[in-house]
XYZ file of C-alpha atoms in Angstrom:
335
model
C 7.039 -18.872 26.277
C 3.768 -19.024 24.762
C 5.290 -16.779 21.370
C 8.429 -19.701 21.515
C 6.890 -23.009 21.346
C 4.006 -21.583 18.750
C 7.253 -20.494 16.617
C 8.957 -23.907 16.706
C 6.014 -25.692 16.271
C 5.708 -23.929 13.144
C 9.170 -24.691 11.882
C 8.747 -28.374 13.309
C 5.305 -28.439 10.908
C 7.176 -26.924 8.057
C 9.729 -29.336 8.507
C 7.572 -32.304 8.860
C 5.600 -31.731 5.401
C 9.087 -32.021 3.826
C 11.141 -33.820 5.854
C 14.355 -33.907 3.062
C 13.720 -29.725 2.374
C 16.627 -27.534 3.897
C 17.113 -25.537 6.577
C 16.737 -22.467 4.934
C 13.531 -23.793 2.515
C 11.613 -24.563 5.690
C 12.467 -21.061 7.315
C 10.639 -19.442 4.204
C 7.762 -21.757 4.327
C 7.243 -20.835 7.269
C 7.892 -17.054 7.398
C 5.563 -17.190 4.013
C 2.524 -18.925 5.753
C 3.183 -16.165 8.784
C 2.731 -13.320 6.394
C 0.298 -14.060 4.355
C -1.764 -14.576 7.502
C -0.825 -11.797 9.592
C -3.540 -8.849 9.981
C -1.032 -6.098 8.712
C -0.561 -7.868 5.433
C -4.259 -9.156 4.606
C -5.664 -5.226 5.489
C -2.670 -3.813 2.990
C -3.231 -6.119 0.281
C -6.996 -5.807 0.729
C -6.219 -1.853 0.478
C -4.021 -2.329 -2.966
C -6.729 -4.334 -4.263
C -9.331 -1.912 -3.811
C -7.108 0.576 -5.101
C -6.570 -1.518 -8.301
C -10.251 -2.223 -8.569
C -10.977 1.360 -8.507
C -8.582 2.126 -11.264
C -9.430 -0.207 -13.268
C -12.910 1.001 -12.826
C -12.065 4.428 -13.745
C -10.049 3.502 -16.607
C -12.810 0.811 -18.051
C -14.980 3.619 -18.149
C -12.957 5.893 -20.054
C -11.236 3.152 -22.248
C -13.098 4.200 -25.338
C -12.590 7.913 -25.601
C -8.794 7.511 -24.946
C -8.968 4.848 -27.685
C -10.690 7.401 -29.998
C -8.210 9.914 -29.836
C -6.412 10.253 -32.557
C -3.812 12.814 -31.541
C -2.622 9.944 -28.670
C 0.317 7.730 -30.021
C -0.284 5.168 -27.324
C -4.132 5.038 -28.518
C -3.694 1.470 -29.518
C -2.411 0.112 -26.826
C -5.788 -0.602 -24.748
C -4.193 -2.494 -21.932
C -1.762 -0.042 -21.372
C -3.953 2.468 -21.156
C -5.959 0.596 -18.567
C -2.956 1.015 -16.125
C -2.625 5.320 -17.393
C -5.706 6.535 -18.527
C -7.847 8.672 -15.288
C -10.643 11.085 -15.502
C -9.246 12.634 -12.445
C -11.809 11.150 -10.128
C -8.844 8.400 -9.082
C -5.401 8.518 -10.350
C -3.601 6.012 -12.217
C -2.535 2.405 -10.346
C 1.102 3.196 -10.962
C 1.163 6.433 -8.645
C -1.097 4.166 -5.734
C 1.792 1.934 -5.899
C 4.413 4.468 -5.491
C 2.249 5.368 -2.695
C 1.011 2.222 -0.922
C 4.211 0.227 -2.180
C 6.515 1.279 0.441
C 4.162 1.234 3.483
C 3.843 -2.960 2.275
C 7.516 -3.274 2.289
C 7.931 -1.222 5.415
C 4.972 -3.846 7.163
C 6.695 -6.912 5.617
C 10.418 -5.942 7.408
C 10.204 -3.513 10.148
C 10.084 -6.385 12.921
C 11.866 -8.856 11.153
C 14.965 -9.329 13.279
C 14.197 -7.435 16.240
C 10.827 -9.362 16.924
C 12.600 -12.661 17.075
C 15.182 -11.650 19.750
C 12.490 -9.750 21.827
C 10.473 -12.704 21.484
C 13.071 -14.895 22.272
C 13.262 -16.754 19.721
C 16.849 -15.897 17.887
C 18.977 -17.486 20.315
C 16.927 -20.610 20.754
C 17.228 -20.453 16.467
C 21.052 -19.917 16.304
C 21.644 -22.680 18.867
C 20.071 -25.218 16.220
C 22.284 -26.441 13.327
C 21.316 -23.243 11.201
C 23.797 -21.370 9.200
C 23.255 -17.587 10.631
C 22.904 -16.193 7.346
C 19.890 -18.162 6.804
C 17.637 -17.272 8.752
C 17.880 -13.051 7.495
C 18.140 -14.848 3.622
C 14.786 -16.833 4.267
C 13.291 -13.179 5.945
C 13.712 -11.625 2.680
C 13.035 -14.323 0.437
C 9.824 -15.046 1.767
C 8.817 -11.674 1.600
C 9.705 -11.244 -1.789
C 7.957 -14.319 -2.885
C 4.818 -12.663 -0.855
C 5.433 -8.995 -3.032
C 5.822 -10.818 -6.149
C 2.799 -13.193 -5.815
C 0.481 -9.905 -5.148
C 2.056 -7.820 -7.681
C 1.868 -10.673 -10.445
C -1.742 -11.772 -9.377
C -2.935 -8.101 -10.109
C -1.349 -7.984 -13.533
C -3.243 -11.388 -14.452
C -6.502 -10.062 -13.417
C -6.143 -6.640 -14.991
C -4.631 -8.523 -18.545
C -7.982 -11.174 -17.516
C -10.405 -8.458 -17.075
C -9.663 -6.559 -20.060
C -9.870 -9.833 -22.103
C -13.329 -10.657 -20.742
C -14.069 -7.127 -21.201
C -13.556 -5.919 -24.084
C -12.870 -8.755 -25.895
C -9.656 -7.431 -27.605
C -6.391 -9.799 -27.345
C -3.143 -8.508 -25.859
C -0.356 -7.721 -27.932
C 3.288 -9.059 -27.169
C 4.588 -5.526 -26.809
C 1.968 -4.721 -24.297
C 2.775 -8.117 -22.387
C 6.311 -7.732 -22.462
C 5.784 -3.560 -20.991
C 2.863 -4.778 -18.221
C 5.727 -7.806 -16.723
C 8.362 -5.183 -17.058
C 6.405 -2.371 -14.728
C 5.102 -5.711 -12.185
C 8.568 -6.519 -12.388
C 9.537 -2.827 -11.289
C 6.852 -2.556 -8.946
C 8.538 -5.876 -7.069
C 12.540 -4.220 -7.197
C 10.832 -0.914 -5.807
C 8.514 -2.349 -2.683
C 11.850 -4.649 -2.680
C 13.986 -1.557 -1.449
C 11.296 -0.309 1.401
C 11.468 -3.524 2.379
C 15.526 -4.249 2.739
C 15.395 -0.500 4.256
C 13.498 -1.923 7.100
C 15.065 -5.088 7.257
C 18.421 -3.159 7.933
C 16.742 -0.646 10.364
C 15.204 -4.108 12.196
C 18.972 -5.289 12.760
C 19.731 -2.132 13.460
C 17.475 -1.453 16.105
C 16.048 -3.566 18.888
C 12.729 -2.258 19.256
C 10.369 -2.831 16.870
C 8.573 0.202 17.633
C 11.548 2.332 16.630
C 12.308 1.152 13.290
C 8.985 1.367 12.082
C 8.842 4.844 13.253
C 12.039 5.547 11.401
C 11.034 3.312 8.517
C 8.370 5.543 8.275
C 9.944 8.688 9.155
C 12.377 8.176 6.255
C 9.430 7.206 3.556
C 7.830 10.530 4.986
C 11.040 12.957 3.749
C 11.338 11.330 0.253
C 7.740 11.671 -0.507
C 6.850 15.077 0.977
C 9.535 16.843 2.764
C 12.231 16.753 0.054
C 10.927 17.937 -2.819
C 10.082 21.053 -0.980
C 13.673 21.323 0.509
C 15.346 20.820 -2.979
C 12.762 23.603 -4.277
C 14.088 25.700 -2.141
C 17.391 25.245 -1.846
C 17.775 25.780 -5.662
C 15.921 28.938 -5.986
C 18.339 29.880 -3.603
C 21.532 29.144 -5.119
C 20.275 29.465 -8.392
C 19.302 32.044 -10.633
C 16.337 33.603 -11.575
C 15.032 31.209 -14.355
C 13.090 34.528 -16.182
C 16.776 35.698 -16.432
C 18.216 32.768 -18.201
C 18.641 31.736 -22.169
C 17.040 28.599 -23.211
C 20.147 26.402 -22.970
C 20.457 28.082 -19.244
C 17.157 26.954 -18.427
C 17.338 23.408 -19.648
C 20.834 23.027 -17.773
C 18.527 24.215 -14.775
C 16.036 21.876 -15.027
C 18.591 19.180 -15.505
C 19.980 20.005 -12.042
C 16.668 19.760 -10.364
C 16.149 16.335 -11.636
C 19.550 15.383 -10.769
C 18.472 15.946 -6.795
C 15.061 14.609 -7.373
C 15.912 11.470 -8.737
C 17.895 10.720 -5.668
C 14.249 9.811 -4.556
C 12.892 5.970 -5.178
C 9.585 7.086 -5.886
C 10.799 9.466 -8.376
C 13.064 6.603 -9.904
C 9.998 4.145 -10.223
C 7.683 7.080 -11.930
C 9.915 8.271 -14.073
C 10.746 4.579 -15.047
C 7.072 2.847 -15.022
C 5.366 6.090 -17.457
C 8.393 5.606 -19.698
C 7.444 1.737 -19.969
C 3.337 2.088 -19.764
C 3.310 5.189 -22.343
C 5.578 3.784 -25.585
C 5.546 7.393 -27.014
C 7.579 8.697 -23.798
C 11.436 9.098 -25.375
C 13.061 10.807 -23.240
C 12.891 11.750 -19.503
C 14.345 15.077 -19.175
C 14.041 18.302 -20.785
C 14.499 18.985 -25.023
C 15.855 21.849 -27.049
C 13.639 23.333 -29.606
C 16.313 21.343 -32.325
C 16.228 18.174 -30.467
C 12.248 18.280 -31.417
C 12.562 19.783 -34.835
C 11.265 16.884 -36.760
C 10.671 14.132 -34.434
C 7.406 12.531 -34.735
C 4.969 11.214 -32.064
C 5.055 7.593 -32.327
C 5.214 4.351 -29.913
C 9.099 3.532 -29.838
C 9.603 -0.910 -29.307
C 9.995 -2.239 -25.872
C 13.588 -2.433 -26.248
C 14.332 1.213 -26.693
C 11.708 2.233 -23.794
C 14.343 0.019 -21.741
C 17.172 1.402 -22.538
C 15.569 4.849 -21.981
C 14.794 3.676 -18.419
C 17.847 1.195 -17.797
C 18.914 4.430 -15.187
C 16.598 4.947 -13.069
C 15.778 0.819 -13.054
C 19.433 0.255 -11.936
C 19.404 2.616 -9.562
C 16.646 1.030 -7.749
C 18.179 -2.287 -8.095
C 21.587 -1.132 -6.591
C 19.582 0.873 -3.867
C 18.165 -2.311 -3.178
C 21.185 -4.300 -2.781
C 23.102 -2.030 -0.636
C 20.603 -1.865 1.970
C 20.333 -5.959 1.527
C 24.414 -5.850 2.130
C 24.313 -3.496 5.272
C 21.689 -5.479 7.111
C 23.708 -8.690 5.781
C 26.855 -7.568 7.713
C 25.156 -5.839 10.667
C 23.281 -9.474 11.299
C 26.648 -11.310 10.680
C 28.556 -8.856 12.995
C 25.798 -8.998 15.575
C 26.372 -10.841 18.979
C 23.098 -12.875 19.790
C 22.454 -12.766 23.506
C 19.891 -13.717 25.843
């Protein structure tokens, strides 16, 4: 009863401060304030940020031999480089968010529907005048707002620290490429996060969607790369045995399974976007490279080069949105 009235008495606040706000405006006010001061959110955010810190540390430090380097393309794009460069002490911030990005949208969702009805909370809800659609529209709103508010707050102080730093101004390329990859970053914690919004609807204890929230991040990042390994040297030939065109056709297959992975998705996309020299993402013939010359392609054509793997995660995204959209529409609310 206790977990009831302090829920209502937050909506009835949220309400109050607004009293001509919507339904659904006041159900992400609320569901905002509740995550940003929950303990699971403040001690992941507070782990990213350290995470960022230390990169940033790591690639300060080693800022001006990468910009010395005159057989790197990207040499001249310092605050790129401040999101790539490592000394292999830490790695880069774009492979801690692959890492930590899923366990913050896993956090944000895995108790998001099932919570309230253990609680008690979703039938007192749906007996108010409250479309049902709003309340799991205001769930993931507000926890987008929350991933994009992090996400955009590190890019500011990275672009701010650099400035104060080293005293060298930001191109419009390199702003354009750093909103790009926090843009990415949001669309790819976006899909851990719908994943456990569905498995939430899905299942009514909290305990065992975050297990299989979890379970699920655990085969994409470890277990299936090994199974894919192995399953193509199986059915596959011997690569030692093959001609050139053989082998590239090989390799071609392999990323084909691996990029059935998000995480693989997001890296291939964000060092495509944070390294302008990247062109391609798969394997070249020896006349494919006769010629070419490194050089920084423009923003536009690093896009298209990624457009892919960036809708992929986007429709990923959406699908699991849709599923837990018509599981929670379907669903009978009982006491």
């Amino acid at each position: 009863m206790k977990s009831q009235a302090a829920y209502f008495n937050g909506l009835f606040s949220a309400g109050q401060r607004n009293v001509s706000a919507s339904p659904f405006s006041v159900m992400v006010r609320k569901e905002v304030s509740d995550q940003v001061r929950s303990w699971r959110f403040i001690v992941l955010a507070g782990l990213i940020l350290l995470t960022f810190l230390g990169s940033m540390y790591v690639s300060l430090s080693n800022i001006q031999k990468a910009t010395a380097n005159v057989a790197d393309p990207d040499r001249l794009f310092l605050y790129l480089k401040l999101l790539t460069i490592t000394d292999g002490t830490l790695p880069p911030f774009h492979v801690f968010i692959s890492f930590l990005g899923p366990l913050l949208g896993i956090a944000l969702g895995f108790d998001a529907i099932n919570s309230e009805q253990s609680n008690g909370t979703l039938v007192r809800l749906m007996a108010q005048p409250v479309y049902r659609d709003s309340l799991i529209n205001a769930k993931f709103t507000a926890s987008l707002i929350v991933i994009s508010t992090l996400f955009l707050s590190l890019s500011l102080l990275m672009i701010g620290g650099g400035l104060f730093i080293t005293g060298v101004k930001i191109e419009p390329s390199e702003l354009v490429r750093i909103l790009c990859f926090t843009a990415l970053s949001v669309v790819y914690v976006a899909f851990w996060l719908n994943l456990s919004i569905l498995l939430s609807v899905k299942f009514r204890q909290t305990a065992t969607s975050a297990l299989t929230a979890i379970a699920i991040w655990l085969f994409f990042t470890v277990f299936y790369q090994i199974l894919v390994n192995l399953v193509i040297r199986a059915v596959l030939p011997d690569p030692n045995t093959l001609s050139e065109d053989q082998i590239i056709s090989y390799n071609n297959i392999i990323l084909t399974f691996l990029r059935f992975v998000p995480s693989q998705l997001f890296t291939d996309a964000t060092t495509t976007l944070l390294m302008p020299s990247v062109r391609s993402l798969g394997p070249l013939t020896m006349e494919q490279m006769a010629g070419a010359i490194p050089a920084p392609i423009s923003v536009r054509e690093s896009l298209l080069v990624v457009w892919p793997q960036v809708s992929g995660l986007i429709a990923a995204t959406v699908v699991c949105f849709a599923l837990s959209y018509y599981l929670f529409m379907r669903r009978e609310i009982r006491t």
